[in-house]
Tab-separated table of C-alpha atoms and ligand atoms in Angstrom:
chain	number	residue	atom	x	y	z
A	256	MET	CA	-0.856	14.856	-3.605
A	257	ARG	CA	-1.266	14.675	0.164
A	258	LYS	CA	1.733	13.521	2.182
A	259	PHE	CA	1.513	11.546	5.411
A	260	ASN	CA	3.242	11.375	8.769
A	261	VAL	CA	4.408	7.786	9.044
A	262	ALA	CA	5.567	5.809	12.094
A	263	VAL	CA	7.463	2.526	11.863
A	264	VAL	CA	7.110	0.577	15.108
A	265	GLY	CA	9.915	-1.979	15.302
A	266	ALA	CA	12.131	0.517	13.486
A	267	THR	CA	15.385	-1.361	14.074
A	268	GLY	CA	14.092	-4.838	13.226
A	269	ALA	CA	14.397	-6.935	10.065
A	270	VAL	CA	11.021	-5.845	8.675
A	271	GLY	CA	11.239	-2.300	10.048
A	272	GLU	CA	14.520	-1.658	8.269
A	273	GLU	CA	13.148	-2.943	4.977
A	274	PHE	CA	10.480	-0.240	5.009
A	275	TYR	CA	12.935	2.632	4.498
A	276	ARG	CA	14.261	1.156	1.271
A	277	LEU	CA	10.738	0.430	0.043
A	278	PHE	CA	9.394	3.888	0.924
A	279	GLU	CA	12.059	5.290	-1.328
A	280	ALA	CA	11.665	2.728	-4.119
A	281	TYR	CA	7.871	3.151	-4.195
A	282	ASP	CA	8.076	6.909	-3.702
A	283	PHE	CA	5.694	6.618	-0.761
A	284	PRO	CA	4.204	10.045	0.050
A	285	ILE	CA	5.871	10.760	3.389
A	286	ALA	CA	5.813	14.162	5.060
A	287	LYS	CA	7.583	12.976	8.228
A	288	LEU	CA	9.047	9.588	9.152
A	289	VAL	CA	9.174	8.597	12.836
A	290	PRO	CA	11.109	5.383	13.622
A	291	LEU	CA	9.931	3.877	16.929
A	292	ALA	CA	11.571	1.132	18.975
A	293	SER	CA	12.226	0.303	22.617
A	294	ALA	CA	14.447	2.342	24.934
A	295	ARG	CA	17.200	-0.184	24.088
A	296	SER	CA	17.494	1.474	20.671
A	297	LEU	CA	17.777	5.063	21.846
A	298	GLY	CA	20.872	6.621	20.299
A	299	LYS	CA	20.499	4.543	17.109
A	300	THR	CA	19.594	6.110	13.799
A	301	ILE	CA	17.959	4.793	10.661
A	302	GLU	CA	18.736	5.873	7.129
A	303	TYR	CA	16.023	7.166	4.832
A	304	ARG	CA	16.666	8.962	1.522
A	305	GLY	CA	20.254	9.596	2.542
A	306	GLN	CA	19.233	11.174	5.856
A	307	GLU	CA	19.975	9.819	9.340
A	308	ILE	CA	16.862	9.888	11.529
A	309	ASP	CA	16.999	9.306	15.290
A	310	VAL	CA	15.078	6.348	16.674
A	311	VAL	CA	12.421	7.505	19.132
A	312	GLU	CA	11.150	5.513	22.093
A	313	LEU	CA	7.732	3.948	21.615
A	314	THR	CA	5.213	5.369	24.096
A	315	CYS	CA	1.441	5.592	24.009
A	316	ASP	CA	1.366	9.343	23.503
A	317	ILE	CA	3.986	9.512	20.719
A	318	PHE	CA	1.403	9.023	17.965
A	319	GLU	CA	-0.563	12.056	19.027
A	320	LYS	CA	2.555	14.108	19.660
A	321	GLU	CA	3.976	13.379	16.193
A	322	GLU	CA	0.542	13.632	14.525
A	323	ILE	CA	0.939	10.222	12.901
A	324	ASP	CA	-1.392	9.340	9.999
A	325	ILE	CA	-0.113	5.842	9.195
A	326	ALA	CA	1.576	3.499	11.707
A	327	PHE	CA	3.270	0.302	10.542
A	328	PHE	CA	3.686	-2.157	13.427
A	329	SER	CA	6.321	-4.924	13.245
A	330	ALA	CA	7.519	-5.335	16.824
A	331	GLY	CA	5.666	-8.455	17.960
A	332	GLY	CA	2.128	-9.212	19.068
A	333	SER	CA	2.364	-7.888	22.609
A	334	VAL	CA	3.669	-4.510	21.386
A	335	SER	CA	0.787	-4.269	18.906
A	336	ALA	CA	-1.729	-5.275	21.571
A	337	LYS	CA	-0.512	-2.530	23.859
A	338	TYR	CA	0.282	0.325	21.467
A	339	ALA	CA	-1.905	-0.103	18.348
A	340	PRO	CA	-4.936	1.211	20.285
A	341	CYS	CA	-2.871	4.317	21.201
A	342	ALA	CA	-2.144	4.966	17.521
A	343	VAL	CA	-5.803	4.470	16.583
A	344	GLU	CA	-6.869	6.764	19.421
A	345	ALA	CA	-4.532	9.404	17.992
A	346	GLY	CA	-6.299	9.148	14.624
A	347	ALA	CA	-3.786	6.992	12.739
A	348	VAL	CA	-4.544	3.955	10.630
A	349	VAL	CA	-2.541	0.987	11.945
A	350	ILE	CA	-1.131	-1.563	9.517
A	351	ASP	CA	-0.181	-4.417	11.766
A	352	ASN	CA	2.267	-7.105	10.805
A	353	THR	CA	1.689	-9.324	13.846
A	354	SER	CA	-0.907	-12.041	14.344
A	355	HIS	CA	-2.555	-10.167	17.205
A	356	PHE	CA	-5.591	-8.688	15.390
A	357	ARG	CA	-5.706	-10.890	12.291
A	358	MET	CA	-8.729	-12.993	13.151
A	359	ASP	CA	-10.710	-10.152	14.749
A	360	PRO	CA	-13.918	-9.898	12.685
A	361	ASN	CA	-13.681	-6.084	12.820
A	362	VAL	CA	-10.161	-6.069	11.395
A	363	PRO	CA	-9.637	-6.618	7.653
A	364	LEU	CA	-6.885	-9.103	6.758
A	365	VAL	CA	-5.542	-8.018	3.416
A	366	VAL	CA	-3.323	-9.063	0.532
A	367	PRO	CA	-4.015	-6.169	-1.836
A	368	GLU	CA	-3.792	-8.241	-5.039
A	369	VAL	CA	-6.288	-10.746	-3.588
A	370	ASN	CA	-8.902	-8.967	-1.431
A	371	PRO	CA	-8.392	-5.197	-1.733
A	372	GLN	CA	-12.117	-4.604	-1.206
A	373	ASP	CA	-11.766	-5.721	2.440
A	374	ILE	CA	-9.684	-2.640	3.297
A	375	GLU	CA	-12.948	-0.667	3.568
A	376	LEU	CA	-13.607	-2.425	6.866
A	377	TRP	CA	-10.678	-0.554	8.427
A	378	ARG	CA	-13.020	2.091	9.810
A	379	GLU	CA	-14.455	-0.439	12.276
A	380	SER	CA	-11.252	-0.710	14.258
A	381	GLY	CA	-8.699	1.658	12.709
A	382	ILE	CA	-6.529	-1.385	12.061
A	383	ILE	CA	-5.656	-3.360	8.930
A	384	ALA	CA	-3.858	-6.659	9.527
A	385	ASN	CA	-1.043	-7.946	7.369
A	386	PRO	CA	-1.312	-11.751	7.076
A	387	ASN	CA	1.289	-14.298	8.083
A	388	CYS	CA	4.202	-14.403	5.630
A	389	SER	CA	3.571	-17.994	4.506
A	390	THR	CA	-0.105	-17.233	4.006
A	391	ILE	CA	0.570	-14.165	1.846
A	392	GLN	CA	2.697	-15.934	-0.748
A	393	MET	CA	0.362	-18.936	-0.767
A	394	VAL	CA	-2.868	-16.975	-1.348
A	395	LEU	CA	-1.163	-14.952	-4.087
A	396	ALA	CA	-0.872	-18.204	-6.030
A	397	LEU	CA	-4.197	-19.654	-4.864
A	398	LYS	CA	-6.408	-16.724	-5.840
A	399	PRO	CA	-5.958	-16.997	-9.646
A	400	LEU	CA	-6.342	-20.777	-9.387
A	401	ASP	CA	-9.491	-20.456	-7.321
A	402	ASP	CA	-10.908	-18.023	-9.868
A	403	LEU	CA	-10.025	-20.476	-12.631
A	404	TYR	CA	-11.361	-23.753	-11.221
A	405	GLY	CA	-12.605	-23.399	-7.643
A	406	ILE	CA	-10.380	-24.756	-4.903
A	407	LYS	CA	-11.671	-27.342	-2.474
A	408	ARG	CA	-8.549	-28.257	-0.529
A	409	VAL	CA	-4.910	-27.212	-0.101
A	410	ASP	CA	-2.069	-29.323	1.300
A	411	VAL	CA	1.076	-27.298	1.886
A	412	CYS	CA	4.551	-27.926	3.285
A	413	THR	CA	6.635	-24.830	3.952
A	414	TYR	CA	10.399	-24.348	3.962
A	415	GLN	CA	10.656	-21.163	5.996
A	416	ALA	CA	13.704	-18.940	6.232
A	417	THR	CA	15.252	-17.764	9.482
A	418	SER	CA	14.189	-14.162	8.746
A	419	GLY	CA	10.747	-15.189	9.982
A	420	ALA	CA	12.252	-15.072	13.469
A	421	GLY	CA	13.557	-11.536	12.891
A	422	LYS	CA	17.136	-10.361	12.917
A	423	ALA	CA	17.935	-12.671	15.812
A	424	GLY	CA	16.912	-15.656	13.688
A	425	MET	CA	19.181	-14.735	10.786
A	426	GLU	CA	22.083	-13.905	13.107
A	427	GLU	CA	21.721	-17.253	14.859
A	428	LEU	CA	22.075	-19.132	11.548
A	429	VAL	CA	25.156	-17.108	10.556
A	430	LYS	CA	26.772	-17.535	13.978
A	431	GLN	CA	26.175	-21.289	13.960
A	432	MET	CA	27.723	-21.617	10.484
A	433	GLN	CA	30.765	-19.653	11.688
A	434	ASP	CA	30.952	-21.916	14.724
A	435	PHE	CA	30.663	-24.968	12.477
A	436	PHE	CA	33.755	-23.903	10.516
A	437	ALA	CA	35.544	-23.195	13.801
A	438	PHE	CA	34.716	-26.772	14.950
A	439	LYS	CA	32.594	-25.505	17.851
A	440	LEU	CA	29.033	-25.899	16.589
A	441	ASP	CA	28.308	-28.123	19.617
A	442	GLU	CA	28.776	-25.133	21.911
A	443	SER	CA	26.972	-22.632	19.694
A	444	PRO	CA	23.963	-21.162	21.520
A	445	HIS	CA	20.422	-21.366	20.180
A	446	GLU	CA	17.920	-18.863	21.444
A	447	ALA	CA	15.854	-17.815	18.406
A	448	PHE	CA	15.054	-21.464	17.643
A	449	ALA	CA	14.353	-24.446	19.883
A	450	HIS	CA	17.090	-26.452	18.152
A	451	GLN	CA	20.258	-25.927	16.145
A	452	ILE	CA	19.205	-24.439	12.781
A	453	ALA	CA	22.511	-24.639	10.871
A	454	LEU	CA	22.683	-27.873	8.839
A	455	ASN	CA	19.286	-28.861	10.177
A	456	VAL	CA	15.557	-28.524	9.531
A	457	ILE	CA	13.033	-28.021	12.335
A	458	PRO	CA	9.481	-29.280	11.770
A	459	GLN	CA	7.908	-26.833	14.214
A	460	ILE	CA	7.211	-23.110	13.882
A	461	ASP	CA	5.408	-21.377	16.751
A	462	VAL	CA	3.781	-23.226	19.632
A	463	ALA	CA	1.978	-26.576	19.635
A	464	MET	CA	-1.818	-26.543	19.491
A	465	GLU	CA	-4.087	-29.174	21.037
A	466	ASN	CA	-5.087	-30.549	17.614
A	467	GLY	CA	-1.518	-31.657	16.802
A	468	PHE	CA	-0.806	-28.746	14.448
A	469	THR	CA	1.336	-25.729	15.335
A	470	LYS	CA	0.080	-22.173	15.694
A	471	GLU	CA	1.888	-21.211	12.466
A	472	GLU	CA	0.095	-24.023	10.633
A	473	MET	CA	-3.276	-22.930	12.007
A	474	LYS	CA	-2.534	-19.353	10.913
A	475	MET	CA	-2.243	-20.659	7.344
A	476	VAL	CA	-5.609	-22.417	7.712
A	477	ASN	CA	-7.605	-19.619	9.331
A	478	GLU	CA	-6.047	-16.704	7.484
A	479	SER	CA	-6.411	-18.308	4.020
A	480	GLN	CA	-10.096	-18.874	4.698
A	481	LYS	CA	-10.580	-15.298	5.868
A	482	ILE	CA	-8.707	-13.743	2.911
A	483	LEU	CA	-10.322	-15.923	0.234
A	484	HIS	CA	-13.752	-15.742	1.919
A	485	LYS	CA	-14.086	-19.454	1.571
A	486	GLN	CA	-14.147	-22.452	3.914
A	487	LEU	CA	-11.530	-24.336	1.900
A	488	GLU	CA	-9.795	-27.247	3.613
A	489	VAL	CA	-6.152	-26.490	4.415
A	490	ALA	CA	-3.552	-28.818	5.912
A	491	ALA	CA	-0.138	-27.262	6.545
A	492	THR	CA	3.215	-28.552	7.762
A	493	CYS	CA	5.503	-25.615	8.563
A	494	VAL	CA	9.235	-26.270	8.638
A	495	ARG	CA	12.150	-23.974	9.466
A	496	VAL	CA	15.143	-24.412	7.153
A	497	PRO	CA	18.641	-22.910	7.230
A	498	VAL	CA	17.907	-20.232	4.624
A	499	LEU	CA	18.368	-16.536	5.374
A	500	ARG	CA	15.336	-14.801	3.918
A	501	SER	CA	12.887	-16.302	1.445
A	502	HIS	CA	10.224	-18.854	2.143
A	503	SER	CA	9.451	-21.767	-0.188
A	504	GLU	CA	6.282	-23.825	-0.254
A	505	SER	CA	5.314	-27.126	-1.842
A	506	ILE	CA	1.585	-26.873	-2.520
A	507	THR	CA	-0.993	-29.433	-3.630
A	508	VAL	CA	-4.366	-28.041	-4.639
A	509	THR	CA	-7.500	-30.146	-5.012
A	510	PHE	CA	-10.098	-28.443	-7.179
A	511	ASP	CA	-13.810	-29.032	-7.170
A	512	GLU	CA	-15.106	-32.428	-8.329
A	513	GLY	CA	-15.256	-32.696	-12.116
A	514	VAL	CA	-12.460	-30.201	-12.834
A	515	GLU	CA	-9.882	-31.364	-15.370
A	516	VAL	CA	-6.710	-29.391	-14.794
A	517	GLN	CA	-5.169	-27.924	-17.958
A	518	ILE	CA	-1.578	-26.910	-17.327
A	519	ASP	CA	-1.585	-24.180	-19.985
A	520	ALA	CA	-4.617	-22.543	-18.400
A	521	VAL	CA	-2.996	-22.784	-14.966
A	522	ARG	CA	0.183	-21.156	-16.192
A	523	GLN	CA	-1.715	-18.398	-17.915
A	524	ALA	CA	-3.881	-17.684	-14.866
A	525	LEU	CA	-0.802	-17.459	-12.639
A	526	GLU	CA	1.253	-15.457	-15.121
A	527	SER	CA	-1.434	-12.839	-15.597
A	528	PHE	CA	-1.966	-12.331	-11.849
A	529	GLU	CA	-0.420	-9.186	-10.407
A	530	ASN	CA	2.999	-9.683	-8.782
A	531	VAL	CA	3.073	-13.425	-9.524
A	532	GLN	CA	5.573	-14.806	-12.007
A	533	VAL	CA	5.919	-18.312	-13.434
A	534	VAL	CA	9.489	-19.628	-13.517
A	535	ASP	CA	9.150	-23.181	-14.663
A	536	ASP	CA	11.453	-25.084	-16.994
A	537	LEU	CA	12.425	-28.280	-15.227
A	538	PRO	CA	14.474	-29.896	-18.055
A	539	ASN	CA	16.693	-26.800	-18.026
A	540	GLN	CA	16.862	-26.812	-14.210
A	541	ILE	CA	14.893	-23.584	-13.958
A	542	TYR	CA	12.535	-23.107	-11.014
A	543	PRO	CA	12.110	-20.577	-8.201
A	544	MET	CA	14.622	-20.682	-5.342
A	545	PRO	CA	15.167	-18.481	-2.285
A	546	VAL	CA	18.373	-16.962	-3.644
A	547	MET	CA	16.560	-15.568	-6.688
A	548	ALA	CA	13.460	-14.350	-4.835
A	549	THR	CA	15.384	-12.438	-2.179
A	550	ASP	CA	15.180	-8.659	-2.510
A	551	THR	CA	12.258	-8.819	-4.935
A	552	ASP	CA	8.526	-8.101	-4.602
A	553	ILE	CA	7.390	-11.036	-6.734
A	554	THR	CA	5.936	-14.408	-5.764
A	555	TYR	CA	7.539	-16.983	-8.051
A	556	VAL	CA	5.768	-20.206	-9.032
A	557	GLY	CA	7.313	-23.263	-10.644
A	558	ARG	CA	7.338	-27.059	-10.749
A	559	ILE	CA	3.741	-26.865	-12.001
A	560	ARG	CA	2.420	-30.361	-12.706
A	561	LYS	CA	-0.730	-32.442	-12.750
A	562	ASP	CA	-1.339	-35.181	-10.255
A	563	LEU	CA	-0.537	-38.681	-11.522
A	564	TYR	CA	-3.901	-40.076	-10.479
A	565	ARG	CA	-6.552	-37.381	-10.211
A	566	ASP	CA	-7.556	-34.878	-12.908
A	567	ASN	CA	-8.600	-32.264	-10.339
A	568	ILE	CA	-5.301	-32.170	-8.411
A	569	LEU	CA	-2.377	-29.827	-9.143
A	570	HIS	CA	1.084	-29.608	-7.585
A	571	PHE	CA	3.433	-26.629	-7.611
A	572	TRP	CA	6.206	-24.853	-5.752
A	573	ASN	CA	6.351	-21.191	-4.797
A	574	VAL	CA	8.984	-18.867	-3.364
A	575	ALA	CA	8.893	-15.261	-2.114
A	576	ASP	CA	11.008	-12.942	-0.001
A	577	GLN	CA	9.579	-13.250	3.510
A	578	VAL	CA	10.741	-9.809	4.633
A	579	ARG	CA	9.286	-8.079	1.563
A	580	VAL	CA	6.353	-9.966	-0.018
A	581	GLY	CA	5.622	-11.649	3.318
A	582	ALA	CA	5.804	-8.485	5.404
A	583	ALA	CA	7.016	-4.989	4.457
A	584	THR	CA	5.942	-4.879	0.794
A	585	ASN	CA	2.490	-6.246	1.549
A	586	ALA	CA	2.089	-3.665	4.323
A	587	LEU	CA	3.203	-0.894	1.995
A	588	ARG	CA	0.799	-2.033	-0.726
A	589	ILE	CA	-1.984	-2.038	1.867
A	590	ALA	CA	-1.069	1.538	2.732
A	591	GLN	CA	-1.116	2.523	-0.940
A	592	LYS	CA	-4.624	1.089	-1.325
A	593	TRP	CA	-5.711	2.800	1.892
A	594	ILE	CA	-4.466	6.120	0.514
A	595	GLU	CA	-6.356	5.548	-2.759
A	596	LEU	CA	-9.501	4.946	-0.707
A	597	GLU	CA	-8.957	8.020	1.432
A	598	GLU	CA	-8.217	10.244	-1.550
A	599	ALA	CA	-11.193	8.964	-3.578
B	794	A2P	P1	14.510	-2.937	20.000
B	794	A2P	O1	15.727	-3.412	19.301
B	794	A2P	O2	14.614	-1.554	20.543
B	794	A2P	O3	13.968	-3.940	20.980
B	794	A2P	P2	13.067	-8.216	14.825
B	794	A2P	O4	11.731	-8.582	14.226
B	794	A2P	O5	14.144	-8.139	13.782
B	794	A2P	O6	13.405	-9.113	15.953
B	794	A2P	O7	12.914	-6.734	15.404
B	794	A2P	C1	11.949	-6.399	16.381
B	794	A2P	C2	11.746	-4.894	16.417
B	794	A2P	O8	10.740	-4.613	17.401
B	794	A2P	C3	12.971	-4.115	16.840
B	794	A2P	O9	12.987	-2.870	16.168
B	794	A2P	C4	12.737	-3.937	18.325
B	794	A2P	O10	13.383	-2.801	18.848
B	794	A2P	C5	11.243	-3.705	18.359
B	794	A2P	N1	10.709	-3.990	19.693
B	794	A2P	C6	10.724	-5.168	20.350
B	794	A2P	N2	10.141	-5.042	21.569
B	794	A2P	C7	9.752	-3.757	21.671
B	794	A2P	C8	9.072	-3.004	22.690
B	794	A2P	N3	8.695	-3.552	23.830
B	794	A2P	N4	8.830	-1.687	22.447
B	794	A2P	C9	9.216	-1.115	21.289
B	794	A2P	N5	9.842	-1.777	20.284
B	794	A2P	C10	10.111	-3.085	20.476
């Protein structure tokens, strides 16, 4: 089997670091691994298969110099905007974790279990976009339900972990908790978030839009429509919570008129969908929670119940590891599908 030269842009970040573990766990066919970050990280190393590899400074010509085949970008939108074209120019396929290219009509936006066929479009731009973390875990649960009954509308509230703001986000939560126990939370700085995150919830993620929603909320709207190829109505409220790294979502789905939701059929559709697992036994206090989803590649669904008033409305709860399902694992699965396509 062919092996590939792989670059990880954002090599020292929360998502970047997850890749090395996953490459090993998934036995990803790597010939050479090149970890790229800013000059700030020069002198640092990353660990891959028991080896220490030096971090290399990201420059436009590095992709050509290292003969990169696959470049994973997780260093923020402006870095992708500037350097993804360099990687494409050098002949690499870019798998981009930022929002920068997601809504570009020439860039496929892919969750491999949901719309693998869209990967073909990669030739248009050389880029495949990885969706927003909250969108990924939501569409993983929506797709089997849409296939079952046809979804008309989705109302979602998210409970998003600090990992969504990168390492700095997680470190800020830990530092504030330490400061709380040292009776100095009042003086604890907040830079990753607009407000104190420890012992708090913040009902804003990303910037405000003119329509009253936030940019994160509009990502969930636009990206879900693009991935599911459907103009479904989506209303999102995205909330940051003091959790380290797994997002939860409370989701209400309205199916097409005339649908009568059958809970058994819903459970079966979810359970048989790839990488989705139903964990749902309320009387025994069993349901998905961030602590159980962390460090896994599964999207867990629970609290599945019918609406009290309408036959075509369903409520449920879902949880997935933001760094893995919502970022690195999805990117890796995209790369696996891309390889299958290339090798076919
Ligand atoms: P660096 O530490 O050298 O800035 P996180 O998502 O956890 O915040 O991590 C962001 C990642 O993106 C880090 O690896 C960071 O490396 C990298 N990064 C941020 N800005 C740049 C940049 N301008 N050029 C290259 N890498 C960058």
